[in-house]
CSV table of C-alpha atoms in Angstrom, one decimal:
chain,number,residue,atom,x,y,z
C,1,MET,CA,176.2,292.9,110.4
C,2,LYS,CA,177.7,290.9,107.5
C,3,VAL,CA,181.1,292.4,108.1
C,4,LEU,CA,180.9,291.6,111.9
C,5,THR,CA,179.9,288.0,111.2
C,6,SER,CA,182.7,287.6,108.7
C,7,SER,CA,185.2,289.1,111.1
C,8,LEU,CA,184.1,286.7,113.9
C,9,ARG,CA,184.3,283.7,111.6
C,10,ILE,CA,187.8,284.6,110.5
C,11,SER,CA,188.9,285.3,114.1
C,12,LEU,CA,187.6,282.0,115.2
C,13,LEU,CA,189.3,280.2,112.3
C,14,PHE,CA,192.6,281.8,113.1
C,15,MET,CA,192.2,281.1,116.8
C,16,VAL,CA,191.7,277.4,116.1
C,17,LEU,CA,194.5,277.3,113.5
C,18,CYS,CA,197.1,279.3,115.4
C,19,GLY,CA,196.1,278.6,119.0
C,20,LEU,CA,195.4,274.9,118.7
C,21,GLY,CA,196.4,273.5,115.3
C,22,TYR,CA,199.9,275.1,115.2
C,23,ASN,CA,200.7,273.9,118.7
C,24,LEU,CA,199.5,270.4,118.1
C,25,ALA,CA,201.5,270.2,114.8
C,26,VAL,CA,204.7,271.5,116.4
C,27,THR,CA,204.3,269.2,119.4
C,28,GLY,CA,203.6,266.2,117.2
C,29,ILE,CA,206.6,266.9,115.0
C,30,ALA,CA,208.8,267.3,118.0
C,31,GLN,CA,207.6,264.1,119.6
C,32,ILE,CA,208.3,262.2,116.3
C,33,LEU,CA,211.7,263.8,115.4
C,34,PHE,CA,213.1,264.7,118.9
C,35,PRO,CA,211.2,262.7,121.6
C,36,GLU,CA,213.9,262.9,124.3
C,37,GLN,CA,214.3,266.7,123.9
C,38,ALA,CA,210.5,267.3,123.6
C,39,ASP,CA,210.0,265.5,126.9
C,40,GLY,CA,212.6,267.7,128.7
C,41,SER,CA,215.9,265.8,128.2
C,42,LEU,CA,215.3,263.9,131.4
C,43,VAL,CA,218.1,262.0,133.0
C,44,GLN,CA,217.4,258.7,134.7
C,45,ASP,CA,219.5,256.7,137.2
C,46,ASP,CA,220.3,253.0,136.7
C,47,ASP,CA,216.9,252.0,138.1
C,48,GLY,CA,215.0,254.2,135.6
C,49,THR,CA,214.0,256.9,138.2
C,50,VAL,CA,214.1,260.4,136.8
C,51,ILE,CA,216.8,262.4,138.7
C,52,GLY,CA,216.9,265.6,136.7
C,53,SER,CA,217.2,267.2,133.3
C,54,ARG,CA,220.3,267.8,131.2
C,55,LEU,CA,218.9,271.3,130.6
C,56,ILE,CA,218.4,272.5,134.2
C,57,GLY,CA,221.2,272.7,136.8
C,58,GLN,CA,220.9,271.2,140.3
C,59,LEU,CA,222.5,272.1,143.6
C,60,PHE,CA,225.3,269.7,144.6
C,61,SER,CA,226.5,270.8,148.1
C,62,GLU,CA,228.3,267.6,149.1
C,63,PRO,CA,232.0,268.4,148.9
C,64,GLU,CA,232.9,265.0,147.2
C,65,PHE,CA,230.9,265.9,144.1
C,66,PHE,CA,231.5,268.5,141.4
C,67,HIS,CA,229.6,271.8,142.0
C,68,GLY,CA,227.9,273.8,139.3
C,69,ARG,CA,227.5,277.6,138.9
C,70,ILE,CA,226.0,279.7,141.6
C,71,SER,CA,222.2,280.1,141.4
C,72,SER,CA,220.6,283.1,143.1
C,73,ILE,CA,217.2,281.4,142.5
C,74,GLU,CA,218.4,278.0,144.0
C,75,TYR,CA,217.8,276.3,140.7
C,76,GLN,CA,214.0,276.7,140.9
C,77,ALA,CA,213.0,276.4,137.3
C,78,ASP,CA,209.7,278.2,137.9
C,79,GLY,CA,211.6,281.4,138.8
C,80,SER,CA,214.1,281.5,135.9
C,81,GLY,CA,216.3,284.6,135.9
C,82,SER,CA,218.9,286.2,138.1
C,83,PRO,CA,219.9,289.7,139.1
C,84,ASN,CA,221.4,291.6,136.3
C,85,TYR,CA,224.1,293.3,138.4
C,86,ALA,CA,226.9,295.3,136.9
C,87,PRO,CA,230.4,294.0,137.9
C,88,SER,CA,230.7,296.9,140.3
C,89,HIS,CA,227.4,296.4,142.1
C,90,PRO,CA,228.0,296.0,145.8
C,91,GLU,CA,225.7,292.9,146.2
C,92,LEU,CA,227.5,291.1,143.4
C,93,MET,CA,230.9,292.0,144.8
C,94,GLU,CA,229.9,290.7,148.2
C,95,ARG,CA,228.5,287.5,146.9
C,96,VAL,CA,231.6,286.9,144.8
C,97,ARG,CA,233.8,287.7,147.9
C,98,ALA,CA,231.7,285.2,150.0
C,99,SER,CA,232.0,282.6,147.2
C,100,MET,CA,235.8,283.0,147.1
C,101,GLU,CA,236.0,282.6,150.9
C,102,GLU,CA,233.9,279.4,150.7
C,103,TRP,CA,236.1,278.2,147.8
C,104,LYS,CA,239.3,278.7,149.9
C,105,MET,CA,237.8,276.9,152.8
C,106,ASN,CA,236.7,273.9,150.8
C,107,ASN,CA,239.6,273.8,148.4
C,108,PRO,CA,242.7,274.7,150.3
C,109,GLU,CA,245.0,273.0,147.8
C,110,ALA,CA,243.7,275.1,144.8
C,111,SER,CA,244.6,278.7,144.1
C,112,VAL,CA,241.9,281.3,144.0
C,113,ARG,CA,243.9,283.1,141.3
C,114,ASP,CA,243.2,280.1,139.0
C,115,LEU,CA,239.5,279.9,139.9
C,116,PRO,CA,237.3,280.1,136.8
C,117,ILE,CA,234.8,282.9,136.9
C,118,ASP,CA,231.9,280.6,136.1
C,119,LEU,CA,232.2,279.1,139.6
C,120,LEU,CA,231.7,282.6,141.1
C,121,THR,CA,228.9,284.0,139.0
C,122,ASN,CA,225.3,283.3,137.9
C,123,SER,CA,224.3,282.4,134.5
C,124,ALA,CA,221.6,284.7,133.0
C,125,SER,CA,218.8,282.2,133.8
C,126,GLY,CA,220.2,281.0,137.1
C,127,LEU,CA,219.6,277.4,135.8
C,128,ASP,CA,222.7,276.7,133.8
C,129,PRO,CA,223.5,273.0,134.0
C,130,ASP,CA,227.0,273.3,132.6
C,131,ILE,CA,230.4,274.6,133.7
C,132,SER,CA,233.6,275.1,131.8
C,133,PRO,CA,236.1,272.2,131.7
C,134,GLU,CA,238.5,274.5,133.6
C,135,ALA,CA,235.9,274.9,136.4
C,136,ALA,CA,235.5,271.1,136.6
C,137,ARG,CA,239.3,270.6,136.6
C,138,ALA,CA,239.7,273.2,139.4
C,139,GLN,CA,237.6,270.9,141.7
C,140,ILE,CA,239.6,267.8,141.0
C,141,PRO,CA,242.1,268.1,143.9
C,142,ARG,CA,239.2,268.4,146.5
C,143,ILE,CA,237.3,265.5,145.0
C,144,SER,CA,240.4,263.4,144.8
C,145,ARG,CA,241.3,264.1,148.4
C,146,LEU,CA,237.7,263.3,149.7
C,147,THR,CA,237.0,260.2,147.5
C,148,GLY,CA,240.5,258.7,147.1
C,149,ILE,CA,240.1,258.6,143.4
C,150,GLU,CA,243.3,259.5,141.6
C,151,GLN,CA,243.4,262.9,140.0
C,152,GLN,CA,244.4,261.5,136.6
C,153,GLN,CA,241.2,259.3,136.7
C,154,LEU,CA,239.1,262.3,137.5
C,155,GLU,CA,240.8,264.3,134.7
C,156,ARG,CA,239.9,261.5,132.3
C,157,LEU,CA,236.3,261.6,133.6
C,158,VAL,CA,236.1,265.4,133.0
C,159,GLN,CA,237.5,265.0,129.5
C,160,GLU,CA,235.0,262.2,128.7
C,161,GLN,CA,232.1,264.4,129.8
C,162,THR,CA,233.2,267.5,128.0
C,163,SER,CA,231.0,268.4,125.1
C,164,GLN,CA,232.8,270.3,122.3
C,165,ARG,CA,231.6,273.3,120.3
C,166,THR,CA,228.6,272.8,118.1
C,167,PHE,CA,229.8,272.5,114.4
C,168,GLY,CA,233.3,273.1,115.7
C,169,PHE,CA,232.8,276.9,116.2
C,170,LEU,CA,229.6,277.7,118.0
C,171,GLY,CA,229.6,278.0,121.8
C,172,GLU,CA,232.3,276.9,124.2
C,173,PRO,CA,233.3,273.4,125.5
C,174,ALA,CA,231.1,272.6,128.5
C,175,VAL,CA,230.7,269.9,131.1
C,176,ASN,CA,227.2,269.0,132.3
C,177,VAL,CA,227.5,268.8,136.1
C,178,LEU,CA,224.7,266.3,136.6
C,179,GLN,CA,226.1,263.9,134.0
C,180,LEU,CA,229.6,264.3,135.5
C,181,ASN,CA,228.4,263.5,139.0
C,182,ILE,CA,226.5,260.5,137.8
C,183,GLU,CA,229.7,259.1,136.3
C,184,LEU,CA,231.6,260.0,139.5
C,185,GLN,CA,229.0,258.2,141.5
C,186,ARG,CA,229.5,255.1,139.3
C,187,LEU,CA,233.2,255.3,140.0
C,188,LEU,CA,232.6,255.5,143.7
C,189,ALA,CA,230.4,252.5,143.6
C,190,ARG,CA,233.1,250.3,142.1
């Protein structure tokens, strides 16, 4: 009986420490040191309305805006994940073929041969908010044609919104599509 009582006390102590105390400590430290990230890296418009997160992609279907990666889960954060198809899987091949046809229709001035692969494929989570700078640049002719903004100005916009490698060697340069489209919208409002 004494062993059972001791075991229950120790179990309860560790449940409180690990299940509650640790989580409260980590959340408190995160709120103090990294409040924006701890709250989800939310993006607000000029009126202060939350319009998204820098961490989760969104669907931009309007042709005058930059488009992100394909999401087989329609960017629904509660269903993170995408099919893990091999490059030879028939469903993946068909989806890529359909995406290329859509690209040709919407971007007649751009070559499919130069189309970056990240505009044709999912990310592992299906929620990737970033595209490569090359994927953003590939869309510039279409956006220029539809908005009347000069291609050089759009190129500068992409360059300004490109984040570099962490510490100069980790990861790849990337462009956050939401941030890029917010800046594009500001250009259009001028």
